N, CA and C of each residue as an Amber inpcrd file, in Angstrom:
protein
   708
  53.5180000  57.6000000   7.1690000  53.6630000  56.9700000   5.8610000
  52.7510000  57.6720000   4.8570000  53.1560000  57.7420000   3.5780000
  52.3100000  58.4080000   2.5840000  51.1470000  57.5220000   2.1600000
  50.0260000  58.1490000   1.8250000  48.8520000  57.4110000   1.3460000
  49.1590000  56.8420000  -0.0290000  48.8620000  55.5720000  -0.2780000
  49.1320000  54.9780000  -1.5940000  48.3350000  55.6340000  -2.7130000
  47.2040000  56.2920000  -2.3650000  46.3790000  56.8810000  -3.4140000
  46.7550000  58.3420000  -3.6870000  46.6940000  59.1790000  -2.6040000
  46.8990000  60.6190000  -2.8200000  48.2650000  61.1150000  -2.3590000
  49.0460000  60.2550000  -1.7740000  50.3970000  60.5580000  -1.2870000
  50.4040000  61.4990000  -0.0930000  49.2190000  61.7720000   0.5060000
  49.1980000  62.6000000   1.7210000  49.7520000  61.7750000   2.8760000
  50.2770000  62.4700000   3.8810000  50.8820000  61.7780000   5.0190000
  49.7780000  61.2220000   5.9310000  49.9030000  59.9520000   6.2900000
  48.9420000  59.2940000   7.1780000  49.5660000  59.1870000   8.5570000
  48.8880000  59.6910000   9.5830000  49.4380000  59.6260000  10.9360000
  49.6590000  58.1840000  11.3810000  50.6500000  57.9490000  12.2220000
  50.8870000  56.5920000  12.7350000  49.6690000  56.0600000  13.4870000
  49.3180000  54.8090000  13.2450000  48.1860000  54.1650000  13.9150000
  46.8570000  54.3660000  13.2320000  46.7850000  55.2580000  12.2220000
  45.5240000  55.4840000  11.5200000  45.2430000  54.3170000  10.5770000
  43.9390000  54.0240000  10.4010000  43.5840000  52.9150000   9.5160000
  43.1210000  53.3900000   8.1520000  43.0560000  54.7240000   7.9580000
  42.7060000  55.2480000   6.6390000  43.3170000  56.6340000   6.4600000
  43.3680000  57.0610000   5.2080000  43.9490000  58.3660000   4.8820000
  42.9990000  59.4730000   5.3230000  43.4920000  60.5100000   6.0580000
  42.6170000  61.6010000   6.4980000  42.2070000  62.5270000   5.3640000
  42.8370000  62.3980000   4.2040000  42.5370000  63.2930000   3.0870000
  41.5500000  62.6490000   2.1190000  41.9120000  61.4590000   1.5940000
  41.0560000  60.8290000   0.5720000  40.2170000  59.6810000   1.1140000
  40.4780000  59.2720000   2.3500000  39.6910000  58.2010000   2.9600000
  40.1040000  56.7970000   2.5560000  41.2290000  56.6510000   1.8790000
  41.6900000  55.3250000   1.4700000  41.9100000  54.4470000   2.7050000
  41.3000000  53.2740000   2.7030000  41.3950000  52.3630000   3.8440000
  42.6330000  51.5070000   3.6900000  43.4330000  51.5170000   4.7260000
  44.6430000  50.7030000   4.7130000  44.2850000  49.2450000   4.9750000
  44.9830000  48.3320000   4.3320000  44.7340000  46.9020000   4.5570000
  45.1910000  46.5150000   5.9440000  44.3890000  45.6560000   6.5850000
  44.7220000  45.2000000   7.9360000  45.6540000  44.0100000   7.8380000
  46.7740000  44.0590000   8.4800000  47.6930000  42.9210000   8.4030000
  47.0410000  41.6680000   8.9660000  47.3430000  40.5600000   8.3240000
  46.7750000  39.2790000   8.7640000  47.2170000  38.9680000  10.1810000
  46.2710000  38.4690000  10.9450000  46.5750000  38.1130000  12.3260000
  47.4300000  36.8610000  12.3450000  48.5110000  36.9340000  13.0020000
  49.4140000  35.7870000  13.0620000  48.7930000  34.6790000  13.8940000
  49.0660000  33.4480000  13.4960000  48.5660000  32.3060000  14.2530000
  49.2060000  32.2990000  15.6300000  48.4550000  31.9320000  16.6570000
  49.0290000  31.9340000  18.0090000  50.1770000  30.9420000  18.1010000
  51.1930000  31.3420000  18.8240000  52.3530000  30.4600000  18.9720000
  52.1480000  29.4420000  20.0790000  51.2330000  29.7440000  21.0130000
  50.9650000  28.8200000  22.1090000  49.4510000  28.6890000  22.2870000
  49.0280000  27.4830000  22.5970000  47.5990000  27.2070000  22.8020000
  47.4410000  26.4170000  24.0920000  46.2220000  26.3880000  24.5940000
  45.9590000  25.6720000  25.8430000  45.8000000  24.1780000  25.5700000
  46.3710000  23.3590000  26.4410000  46.1930000  21.9010000  26.3600000
  44.7140000  21.5730000  26.5600000  44.1980000  20.6490000  25.7560000
  42.7720000  20.3300000  25.8450000  42.4410000  19.5490000  27.1110000
  43.4800000  19.0530000  27.8040000  43.2310000  18.2740000  29.0170000
  43.4830000  19.0870000  30.2820000  44.7060000  19.6580000  30.3930000
  45.0580000  20.3380000  31.6400000  45.0130000  21.8570000  31.5400000
  44.9100000  22.4090000  30.3290000  44.8340000  23.8550000  30.1680000
  46.1730000  24.5530000  30.1230000  47.2610000  23.8380000  30.2820000
  48.6020000  24.4300000  30.2390000  48.8830000  24.9620000  28.8380000
  49.5220000  26.1570000  28.7540000  49.8880000  26.6990000  27.4500000
  51.0600000  25.9090000  26.8880000  50.8690000  25.4130000  25.6690000
  51.8910000  24.5890000  25.0220000  52.0980000  25.1060000  23.6070000
  53.2370000  24.7940000  22.9730000  53.4710000  25.2510000  21.5990000
  52.3650000  24.7790000  20.6610000  51.8960000  25.6800000  19.8080000
  50.8490000  25.3250000  18.8520000  51.3320000  24.2060000  17.9400000
  50.4470000  23.2800000  17.6420000  50.7850000  22.1700000  16.7620000
  51.3720000  20.9720000  17.4750000  51.4710000  21.0390000  18.8130000
  52.0360000  19.9110000  19.5570000  51.1170000  18.6990000  19.4480000
  51.7250000  17.5240000  19.3030000  50.9380000  16.2910000  19.2310000
  50.4250000  15.8920000  20.6030000  51.1920000  16.2430000  21.6480000
  50.7570000  15.9360000  23.0050000  51.2700000  17.0020000  23.9500000
  50.6580000  17.0760000  25.1210000  51.0350000  18.0950000  26.1010000
  52.3270000  17.6850000  26.8110000  53.3450000  18.5730000  26.8530000
  54.5830000  18.2350000  27.5600000  54.3680000  18.0580000  29.0600000
  53.3120000  18.6840000  29.5960000  53.0870000  18.6190000  31.0410000
  52.3440000  17.3540000  31.4590000  51.1690000  17.1090000  30.8030000
  50.3510000  15.9700000  31.2380000  50.3870000  14.7920000  30.2720000
  50.9620000  15.0090000  29.0920000  51.0720000  13.9180000  28.1290000
  49.8130000  13.6250000  27.3410000  48.7680000  14.4530000  27.5150000
  47.5050000  14.1850000  26.8190000  47.6430000  14.4700000  25.3270000
  47.1460000  13.5730000  24.4720000  47.1630000  13.8540000  23.0250000
  46.2780000  15.0540000  22.7210000  46.6840000  15.8460000  21.7200000
  45.9860000  17.0970000  21.4400000  45.0150000  17.0150000  20.2630000
  44.7920000  15.8220000  19.7480000  43.7900000  15.6510000  18.6870000
  42.5580000  15.0350000  19.3060000  41.4240000  15.6640000  19.1200000
  40.1740000  15.1580000  19.6860000  39.6640000  14.0040000  18.8360000
  39.3410000  12.9040000  19.5040000  38.7950000  11.7530000  18.7780000
  37.4070000  12.0910000  18.2650000  37.1160000  11.7330000  17.0150000
  35.7680000  12.0060000  16.4960000  34.7160000  11.2440000  17.2780000
  33.5700000  11.8530000  17.4170000  32.4810000  11.1960000  18.1450000
  32.0920000   9.9190000  17.4260000  31.9950000   8.8040000  18.1480000
  31.6520000   7.5440000  17.4880000  30.2520000   7.6020000  16.9080000
  30.1230000   7.0120000  15.7330000  28.8030000   6.9470000  15.1160000
  27.9460000   5.9610000  15.8760000  26.7320000   6.3720000  16.2090000
  25.8300000   5.4690000  16.9080000  25.3800000   4.3780000  15.9520000
  25.5460000   3.1610000  16.3820000  25.1390000   2.0490000  15.5280000
  23.6330000   2.1010000  15.3200000  23.2430000   1.9790000  14.0690000
  21.8080000   2.0140000  13.7670000  21.1580000   0.7410000  14.2670000
  20.1200000   0.8760000  15.0300000  19.4110000  -0.2940000  15.5290000
  18.3990000  -0.7420000  14.5000000  17.8540000  -1.9170000  14.7360000
  16.8630000  -2.4680000  13.8120000  15.6530000  -1.5510000  13.7060000
  15.2590000  -0.9400000  14.8410000  14.0820000  -0.0840000  14.8240000
  14.3440000   1.2350000  14.1010000  15.6770000   1.6470000  14.0040000
  15.9990000   2.8860000  13.3170000  15.9860000   2.7170000  11.8070000
  16.1250000   1.4800000  11.3540000  16.2280000   1.2380000   9.9250000
  14.9130000   1.5790000   9.2390000  14.9960000   2.0440000   7.9860000
  13.7590000   2.3100000   7.2650000  12.9860000   1.0220000   7.0530000
  11.6900000   1.1010000   7.0130000  10.9020000  -0.1110000   6.8440000
  11.3010000  -0.8580000   5.5800000  11.4890000  -2.1690000   5.7150000
  11.8840000  -2.9680000   4.5650000  10.6860000  -3.2440000   3.6660000
   9.5140000  -3.4510000   4.2650000   8.3340000  -3.8370000   3.5060000
   7.5970000  -2.5920000   3.0190000   7.5360000  -2.4230000   1.7200000
   6.8990000  -1.2510000   1.1360000   5.4670000  -1.5700000   0.7430000
   4.6270000  -0.5540000   0.8030000   3.2280000  -0.7290000   0.4250000
   3.1070000  -1.1640000  -1.0320000   2.0360000  -1.9040000  -1.2990000
   1.7250000  -2.3910000  -2.6540000   2.8160000  -3.3020000  -3.2010000
   3.4980000  -4.0210000  -2.3000000   4.6040000  -4.8800000  -2.7220000
   4.4520000  -6.2800000  -2.1490000   5.0940000  -7.2390000  -2.8320000
   5.0580000  -8.6400000  -2.4140000   6.4820000  -9.1400000  -2.2130000
   6.6600000  -9.9790000  -1.1890000   7.9850000 -10.4720000  -0.8320000
   7.9280000 -11.9810000  -0.6080000   8.9320000 -12.6690000  -1.1220000
   9.0610000 -14.1070000  -0.9290000  10.3120000 -14.3630000  -0.0980000
  10.1190000 -14.9330000   1.0890000  11.2450000 -15.2660000   1.9600000
  11.5030000 -16.7610000   1.8350000  12.6890000 -17.1130000   1.3720000
  13.0440000 -18.5130000   1.1710000  13.8740000 -18.9900000   2.3540000
  13.2940000 -19.8940000   3.1450000  13.9600000 -20.3730000   4.3540000
  13.3230000 -21.6820000   4.8040000  14.0970000 -22.5380000   5.4770000
  13.5460000 -23.8270000   5.9270000  12.3860000 -23.6710000   6.9000000
  12.5070000 -22.7220000   7.8210000  11.4220000 -22.3900000   8.7480000
  11.2400000 -20.8740000   8.7030000  10.0470000 -20.3690000   8.9540000
   9.7670000 -18.9480000   8.6900000  10.2730000 -17.9720000   9.7470000
  11.5170000 -18.1010000  10.1580000  12.0480000 -17.2040000  11.1850000
  12.2170000 -15.7770000  10.6710000  12.8570000 -15.6190000   9.5070000
  13.0700000 -14.2820000   8.9560000  11.7390000 -13.6370000   8.5720000
  10.8350000 -14.4270000   8.0360000   9.5210000 -13.8920000   7.6660000
   8.7830000 -13.3820000   8.9030000   8.8530000 -14.1300000   9.9980000
   8.2240000 -13.6710000  11.2380000   8.8790000 -12.3800000  11.7310000
  10.2020000 -12.2870000  11.5860000  10.8990000 -11.0800000  12.0350000
  10.4300000  -9.8610000  11.2380000  10.3170000 -10.0160000   9.9320000
   9.8480000  -8.9150000   9.0900000   8.4050000  -8.5560000   9.4200000
   7.6130000  -9.5740000   9.6950000   6.2160000  -9.3460000  10.0550000
   6.1240000  -8.5370000  11.3510000   6.9680000  -8.8730000  12.3240000
   6.9660000  -8.1410000  13.5970000   7.3790000  -6.6840000  13.4010000
   8.3500000  -6.4350000  12.5180000   8.7670000  -5.0580000  12.2390000
   7.6000000  -4.2660000  11.6630000   6.8600000  -4.8950000  10.7540000
   5.6980000  -4.2220000  10.1670000   4.6440000  -3.9360000  11.2320000
   4.4580000  -4.8820000  12.1460000   3.5090000  -4.6690000  13.2450000
   3.9160000  -3.4760000  14.1010000   5.2070000  -3.4120000  14.4450000
   5.6930000  -2.3160000  15.2830000   5.5520000  -0.9720000  14.5770000
   5.5620000  -1.0090000  13.2470000   5.3920000   0.2270000  12.4780000
   3.9320000   0.6510000  12.4030000   3.0430000  -0.1510000  13.0050000
   1.6370000   0.2230000  13.0680000   0.7700000  -0.3310000  11.9600000
   1.3020000  -1.2460000  11.1600000   0.4990000  -1.8130000  10.0840000
  -0.4780000  -2.8490000  10.6310000  -1.6540000  -2.9140000  10.0090000
  -2.5680000  -3.9950000  10.3090000  -1.9880000  -5.3030000   9.8040000
  -2.5070000  -6.4200000  10.2870000  -1.8790000  -7.6890000   9.9370000
  -2.8950000  -8.8130000   9.9020000  -2.6460000  -9.7540000   8.9920000
  -3.3920000 -11.0060000   8.9340000  -2.3980000 -12.1240000   8.6510000
  -2.5350000 -13.2290000   9.3920000  -1.6530000 -14.3780000   9.2090000
  -2.4690000 -15.5540000   8.6840000  -1.9490000 -16.1980000   7.6560000
  -2.5350000 -17.4270000   7.1170000  -1.5010000 -18.5180000   7.3510000
  -1.8510000 -19.5140000   8.1540000  -0.8230000 -20.4190000   8.6490000
  -1.3590000 -21.8120000   8.9340000  -0.4220000 -22.7610000   9.0130000
  -0.7410000 -24.1010000   9.4900000  -0.4870000 -24.2150000  10.9850000
   0.2010000 -23.2370000  11.5460000   0.5010000 -23.2480000  12.9780000
  -0.7600000 -22.9070000  13.7690000  -0.9700000 -23.6100000  14.8590000
  -2.1510000 -23.3590000  15.6840000  -2.1510000 -21.8960000  16.1270000
  -3.2730000 -21.1820000  15.9740000  -3.3130000 -19.7350000  16.2350000
  -2.7610000 -19.3080000  17.5920000  -3.0220000 -20.0880000  18.6380000
  -2.5360000 -19.7030000  19.9580000  -1.0110000 -19.6330000  19.9870000
  -0.3470000 -20.5410000  19.2710000   1.1190000 -20.5260000  19.2200000
   1.6260000 -19.2980000  18.4630000   0.8980000 -18.9130000  17.4270000
   1.2930000 -17.7180000  16.6710000   1.1890000 -16.4800000  17.5570000
   0.1070000 -16.3770000  18.3180000  -0.0740000 -15.2080000  19.1920000
   0.9890000 -15.1740000  20.2860000   1.3480000 -16.3440000  20.8060000
   2.3930000 -16.3880000  21.8350000   3.7320000 -15.9460000  21.2600000
   3.9740000 -16.2760000  20.0130000   5.2510000 -15.9130000  19.3970000
   5.3170000 -14.4320000  19.0510000   4.2300000 -13.8840000  18.5400000
   4.2430000 -12.5140000  18.0400000   3.8080000 -11.4810000  19.0710000
   2.8650000 -11.8450000  19.9240000   2.3720000 -10.8680000  20.8870000
   1.7170000  -9.6960000  20.1760000   1.7880000  -8.5240000  20.7980000
   1.2290000  -7.3260000  20.1870000  -0.2850000  -7.3150000  20.2140000
  -0.8830000  -6.3500000  19.5310000  -2.3460000  -6.2380000  19.5100000
  -2.9720000  -7.4080000  18.7560000  -4.2320000  -7.7070000  19.0350000
  -4.9020000  -8.8140000  18.3390000  -4.9610000  -8.5730000  16.8280000
  -4.8400000  -9.6290000  16.0710000  -4.9520000  -9.5490000  14.6210000
  -5.5440000 -10.8690000  14.1310000  -6.2140000 -10.8650000  12.9840000
  -6.8490000 -12.0900000  12.4990000  -5.8270000 -13.1410000  12.0700000
  -6.1030000 -14.3810000  12.4640000  -5.2860000 -15.5210000  12.0570000
  -6.2100000 -16.5430000  11.4140000  -5.9240000 -16.8880000  10.1720000
  -6.6800000 -17.9290000   9.4880000  -5.8750000 -19.2170000   9.5650000
  -6.4470000 -20.1850000  10.2690000  -5.7640000 -21.4640000  10.4620000
  -6.1900000 -22.4120000   9.3470000  -5.2330000 -22.8590000   8.5630000
  -5.5120000 -23.7980000   7.4840000  -5.6130000 -25.1990000   8.0720000
  -6.8250000 -25.6980000   8.1360000  -7.0570000 -26.9960000   8.7640000
  -8.3950000 -27.5470000   8.3020000  -8.5030000 -28.8590000   8.3170000
  -9.7750000 -29.5050000   7.9940000 -10.6680000 -29.6340000   9.2160000
 -10.2000000 -29.1330000  10.3560000 -11.0210000 -29.0970000  11.5590000
 -11.9660000 -27.9060000  11.4480000 -13.2510000 -28.1570000  11.5210000
 -14.2240000 -27.0860000  11.3530000 -14.3560000 -26.2280000  12.5960000
 -13.6630000 -25.1010000  12.6290000 -13.7510000 -24.1700000  13.7480000
 -13.8100000 -22.7530000  13.2010000 -14.1780000 -21.8140000  14.0800000
 -14.1900000 -20.4120000  13.6780000 -12.7760000 -19.9720000  13.3090000
 -12.6660000 -19.1340000  12.2940000 -11.3760000 -18.6470000  11.7900000
 -10.5100000 -19.7720000  11.2370000 -11.1530000 -20.8550000  10.8390000
 -10.4510000 -21.9500000  10.1780000 -10.8900000 -22.0050000   8.7240000
  -9.9310000 -22.1860000   7.8380000 -10.2280000 -22.3200000   6.4100000
  -9.6900000 -23.6660000   5.9460000 -10.5340000 -24.4280000   5.3120000
 -10.0760000 -25.7110000   4.7860000  -9.0920000 -25.4610000   3.6450000
  -8.0380000 -26.2540000   3.5580000  -6.9750000 -25.9700000   2.5790000
  -7.4340000 -25.9980000   1.1280000  -8.5410000 -26.7020000   0.8540000
  -9.0370000 -26.7400000  -0.5190000  -9.9760000 -25.5760000  -0.8430000
 -10.3740000 -24.8370000   0.1810000 -11.3200000 -23.7390000  -0.0320000
 -10.5520000 -22.4480000  -0.3210000  -9.8910000 -22.4060000  -1.4540000
  -9.0650000 -21.2470000  -1.7930000  -9.9110000 -20.0170000  -2.1130000
 -11.1300000 -20.2330000  -2.5600000 -12.0100000 -19.0990000  -2.8430000
 -12.3490000 -18.3520000  -1.5500000 -12.6350000 -19.1000000  -0.4890000
 -12.9180000 -18.4720000   0.8100000 -11.6830000 -17.7420000   1.3300000
 -10.5340000 -18.3420000   1.1180000  -9.2870000 -17.7290000   1.5680000
  -9.0360000 -16.4120000   0.8330000  -9.2360000 -16.4220000  -0.4670000
  -9.0360000 -15.2080000  -1.2570000 -10.0230000 -14.1150000  -0.8500000
 -11.2680000 -14.5010000  -0.5750000 -12.2810000 -13.5320000  -0.1620000
 -11.9280000 -12.9110000   1.1890000 -11.4240000 -13.7380000   2.1180000
 -11.0370000 -13.2260000   3.4370000  -9.9170000 -12.1990000   3.3140000
  -8.9650000 -12.4670000   2.4310000  -7.8660000 -11.5220000   2.2100000
  -8.3950000 -10.2230000   1.6110000  -9.2810000 -10.3460000   0.6360000
  -9.8440000  -9.1590000  -0.0160000 -10.5920000  -8.2870000   0.9860000
 -11.3880000  -8.9080000   1.8520000 -12.1500000  -8.1490000   2.8470000
 -11.2250000  -7.4880000   3.8660000 -10.1830000  -8.1960000   4.2610000
  -9.2330000  -7.6210000   5.2170000  -8.5410000  -6.3950000   4.6290000
  -8.0570000  -6.5130000   3.3940000  -7.3340000  -5.4010000   2.7750000
  -8.2380000  -4.1950000   2.5350000  -9.5160000  -4.4410000   2.3240000
 -10.4440000  -3.3220000   2.1550000 -10.5870000  -2.5340000   3.4520000
 -10.3830000  -3.2180000   4.6030000 -10.5070000  -2.5540000   5.9090000
  -9.1780000  -2.0080000   6.4140000  -8.1240000  -2.8120000   6.2990000
  -6.8860000  -2.5280000   7.0200000  -5.7460000  -1.9990000   6.1600000
  -5.6510000  -2.4460000   4.9180000  -4.5170000  -2.1030000   4.0490000
  -3.1990000  -2.4590000   4.7380000  -3.1550000  -3.6590000   5.3130000
  -1.9910000  -4.0650000   6.0920000  -1.1800000  -5.1640000   5.4300000
  -0.5980000  -6.0220000   6.2800000   0.3050000  -7.0770000   5.8290000
  -0.4180000  -8.4190000   5.8370000  -0.3440000  -9.1260000   4.7210000
  -0.8280000 -10.5010000   4.6310000   0.3900000 -11.4140000   4.7060000
   0.4320000 -12.2680000   5.7190000   1.5700000 -13.1670000   5.9150000
   1.0930000 -14.6050000   5.7040000   1.6000000 -15.2390000   4.6610000
   1.2520000 -16.6240000   4.3460000   2.4870000 -17.4920000   4.5410000
   2.4170000 -18.4090000   5.5140000   3.5750000 -19.2740000   5.7630000
   3.2320000 -20.7520000   5.5800000   2.1900000 -21.0240000   4.7810000
   1.7440000 -22.4160000   4.6470000   1.5320000 -22.8080000   3.1920000
   2.3260000 -22.2470000   2.3040000   2.0960000 -22.5360000   0.8900000
   2.3570000 -24.0070000   0.5680000   3.3020000 -24.6220000   1.2820000
   3.5830000 -26.0390000   1.0330000   2.3560000 -26.9000000   1.3550000
   1.6700000 -26.5480000   2.4350000   0.4710000 -27.2940000   2.8360000
  -0.6380000 -27.1140000   1.8030000  -0.7630000 -25.9040000   1.2760000
  -1.7780000 -25.6600000   0.2480000  -1.4730000 -26.4530000  -1.0200000
  -0.2030000 -26.5490000  -1.3740000   0.1750000 -27.2920000  -2.5790000
  -0.1350000 -28.7720000  -2.4250000   0.1200000 -29.3280000  -1.2540000
  -0.1370000 -30.7610000  -1.0540000  -1.6240000 -31.0810000  -1.0640000
  -2.4730000 -30.0960000  -0.7740000  -3.9140000 -30.3330000  -0.7480000
  -4.6100000 -29.9060000  -2.0360000  -3.8970000 -29.2350000  -2.9180000
  -4.4700000 -28.8120000  -4.1890000  -3.4980000 -29.2370000  -5.2890000
  -3.0780000 -28.3160000  -6.0870000  -1.9550000 -28.5280000  -6.9980000
  -1.2400000 -27.1980000  -7.1290000  -0.0230000 -27.2420000  -7.6070000
   0.7920000 -26.0320000  -7.5730000   0.1780000 -24.8910000  -8.3780000
  -0.3160000 -25.1580000  -9.5760000  -0.8410000 -24.0820000 -10.4180000
  -2.0620000 -23.4160000  -9.7880000  -2.8850000 -24.2070000  -9.1000000
  -4.0420000 -23.6220000  -8.4140000  -3.5840000 -22.6820000  -7.3020000
  -2.5760000 -23.1140000  -6.5480000  -2.0430000 -22.2740000  -5.4690000
  -1.3350000 -21.0490000  -6.0490000  -0.6640000 -21.2260000  -7.1770000
   0.0020000 -20.0860000  -7.8160000  -1.0160000 -19.0210000  -8.2100000
  -2.1730000 -19.4430000  -8.6750000  -3.2200000 -18.4710000  -9.0180000
  -3.7070000 -17.7310000  -7.7760000  -3.7510000 -18.4260000  -6.6350000
  -4.1050000 -17.7480000  -5.3800000  -3.0560000 -16.6920000  -5.0360000
  -1.7880000 -17.0480000  -5.1720000  -0.7040000 -16.0950000  -4.9040000
  -0.8260000 -14.8820000  -5.8210000  -1.1270000 -15.1240000  -7.0780000
  -1.2930000 -14.0170000  -8.0280000  -2.4600000 -13.1170000  -7.6210000
  -3.5360000 -13.7420000  -7.1560000  -4.7030000 -12.9630000  -6.7300000
  -4.3790000 -12.0880000  -5.5220000  -3.6940000 -12.6710000  -4.5260000
  -3.3340000 -11.8920000  -3.3320000  -2.3530000 -10.7850000  -3.7030000
  -1.3980000 -11.1030000  -4.5700000  -0.4420000 -10.0800000  -5.0120000
  -1.1650000  -8.8920000  -5.6370000  -2.1440000  -9.1640000  -6.4840000
  -2.8770000  -8.0770000  -7.1350000  -3.7120000  -7.2860000  -6.1250000
  -4.2790000  -7.9890000  -5.1540000  -5.0990000  -7.3040000  -4.1480000
  -4.2620000  -6.3590000  -3.2860000  -3.0770000  -6.7970000  -2.8810000
  -2.2420000  -5.9080000  -2.0600000  -1.7290000  -4.7360000  -2.8960000
  -1.5310000  -4.9570000  -4.1860000  -1.0290000  -3.8770000  -5.0420000
  -2.0420000  -2.7410000  -5.1520000  -3.3080000  -3.0850000  -5.3220000
  -4.3140000  -2.0380000  -5.5180000  -4.8210000  -1.4620000  -4.2030000
  -4.5540000  -2.1520000  -3.0810000  -5.0420000  -1.6880000  -1.7780000
  -3.9290000  -1.1740000  -0.8700000  -2.7380000  -0.9350000  -1.4350000
  -1.5980000  -0.4370000  -0.6450000  -1.2490000  -1.3620000   0.5090000
  -1.4150000  -2.6460000   0.2900000  -1.0520000  -3.6210000   1.3110000
   0.3340000  -4.1880000   1.0640000   0.6690000  -5.2250000   1.8400000
   1.9500000  -5.9180000   1.6990000   1.6740000  -7.4160000   1.7550000
   2.3060000  -8.1670000   0.8730000   2.1690000  -9.6240000   0.8560000
   3.5150000 -10.2210000   1.2240000   3.5450000 -10.9410000   2.3400000
   4.7640000 -11.5850000   2.8250000   4.5520000 -13.0930000   2.7560000
   5.3460000 -13.7410000   1.9320000   5.1680000 -15.1680000   1.6590000
   6.4380000 -15.9130000   2.0440000   6.2960000 -16.9120000   2.9110000
   7.4410000 -17.7160000   3.3260000   7.3350000 -19.0990000   2.6950000
   8.4700000 -19.5960000   2.1890000   8.4650000 -20.9170000   1.5620000
   9.7850000 -21.6220000   1.8480000   9.6870000 -22.9210000   2.0490000
  10.8770000 -23.7600000   2.1690000  11.2870000 -24.1680000   0.7550000
  12.4200000 -23.6800000   0.2420000  12.7830000 -23.9590000  -1.1550000
  12.8680000 -25.4470000  -1.4750000  13.2340000 -26.2590000  -0.4930000
  13.3770000 -27.6920000  -0.7520000  12.0280000 -28.3940000  -0.8900000
  10.9400000 -27.7030000  -0.5470000   9.6160000 -28.3220000  -0.6390000
   9.0240000 -28.2120000  -2.0430000   9.6320000 -27.3930000  -2.9010000
   9.1470000 -27.2150000  -4.2640000  10.2490000 -27.5920000  -5.2420000
   9.8390000 -27.9440000  -6.4540000  10.8800000 -28.2090000  -7.4480000
  11.3710000 -26.8750000  -8.0110000  12.5390000 -26.8430000  -8.6440000
  13.1190000 -25.5680000  -9.0970000  12.2010000 -24.7640000 -10.0130000
  11.4600000 -25.4430000 -10.8770000  10.5640000 -24.7210000 -11.7880000
   9.4450000 -24.0310000 -11.0180000   8.8740000 -24.7270000 -10.0370000
   7.8170000 -24.1260000  -9.2220000   8.3510000 -22.9230000  -8.4480000
   9.5490000 -23.0660000  -7.9050000  10.1350000 -21.9690000  -7.1450000
  10.3770000 -20.7550000  -8.0440000  10.8140000 -21.0070000  -9.2650000
  11.0380000 -19.9070000 -10.2100000   9.7360000 -19.1790000 -10.5280000
   8.6630000 -19.9350000 -10.7050000   7.3660000 -19.3110000 -10.9860000
   6.9060000 -18.4510000  -9.8090000   7.1380000 -18.9280000  -8.5930000
   6.7840000 -18.1320000  -7.4130000   7.6000000 -16.8480000  -7.3610000
   8.8870000 -16.9720000  -7.6230000   9.7720000 -15.8050000  -7.5570000
   9.3640000 -14.7270000  -8.5580000   8.8180000 -15.1400000  -9.6860000
   8.4040000 -14.1690000 -10.7000000   7.1660000 -13.3790000 -10.2820000
   6.4470000 -13.8840000  -9.2870000   5.2040000 -13.2290000  -8.8770000
   5.4010000 -12.2060000  -7.7610000   6.6280000 -12.0300000  -7.2820000
   6.8630000 -11.1060000  -6.1680000   7.8050000  -9.9930000  -6.6030000
   7.8320000  -8.9360000  -5.7990000   8.7140000  -7.8120000  -6.0960000
  10.1420000  -8.0560000  -5.6240000  10.2760000  -8.8890000  -4.5980000
  11.6190000  -9.1340000  -4.0740000  11.6850000 -10.5000000  -3.4180000
  12.7870000 -11.1970000  -3.6580000  13.0570000 -12.4770000  -3.0000000
  14.0710000 -12.2220000  -1.8970000  13.7500000 -12.6690000  -0.6860000
  14.6120000 -12.4370000   0.4730000  15.1330000 -13.7760000   0.9730000
  16.4450000 -13.9650000   1.0030000  16.9710000 -15.2130000   1.5670000
  16.8220000 -15.2000000   3.0790000  16.3280000 -16.2760000   3.6190000
  16.1790000 -16.3620000   5.0660000  17.4300000 -16.9110000   5.7030000
  17.3400000 -17.2060000   6.9820000  18.4690000 -17.7730000   7.7110000
  18.6650000 -19.2140000   7.2880000  19.8800000 -19.5290000   6.8310000
  20.1570000 -20.8970000   6.3830000  20.2970000 -21.8520000   7.5440000
  20.4830000 -21.2820000   8.7300000  20.6790000 -22.1400000   9.8950000
  19.4490000 -22.2620000  10.7410000  18.2640000 -22.2650000  10.1180000
  17.0280000 -22.3590000  10.8790000  16.9500000 -23.6430000  11.6550000
  16.2650000 -23.6210000  12.7770000  16.1590000 -24.8080000  13.6080000
  15.3180000 -25.8520000  12.9150000  15.5750000 -27.0950000  13.2170000
  14.8530000 -28.1720000  12.5630000  13.4050000 -28.2070000  13.0060000
  13.1420000 -27.8270000  14.2200000  11.7740000 -27.8520000  14.7290000
  11.1200000 -26.5200000  14.4590000   9.9700000 -26.5370000  13.8140000
   9.2820000 -25.2980000  13.4740000   8.2630000 -24.8960000  14.5150000
   8.0150000 -25.7380000  15.4960000   7.0560000 -25.4150000  16.5510000
   5.6300000 -25.6210000  16.1260000   5.4340000 -26.3440000  15.0620000
   4.0590000 -26.6130000  14.6400000   3.5450000 -27.8670000  15.2860000
């Protein structure tokens, strides 16, 4: 055949012109007419939906996506943030607290629940528990002594920069007044903000009037609805 550029004769089978060096285009490779079955290996017509020999479908199923587990999820509780969990009993708040513990955060619990019951429920490494009670014992804070409570939180955050979990705001309100307790919440919120801590607050919405609940919600970064089907017994 003649060269398209110089018209010199190109020998059969050559891929370029021997005179000017013009490279001939390589013809496109034709698609195979037969392919191996993905199951039995038998050669079958390309594009077949299934193998005529074994009946196996020829489309590979996509690998199933692994369901993300709770531990794979990114941490919900962010540093320097406050969260209000609204639920009849603090089940969701405890769950979030446990996730933070597993992530290696330090922790302090302020509760009306007897400390031994809290430790049995949460397990894990030891962490400080402040029991709100008028019984004078070590690690007990009287519900009216909000200054001592605030100081304990401040000292903890200076050491640990961890999670403060308060699940007894209703008890504090009944022993003081709402505005006094709200100021405590504001103080803890500010302390966790400047110390890269986390404030986790659980409240039973039915224990406060709507205006009080609204004021609480304004003091946190996020309101989290808890389980509406919480058990009637809180284990306290």
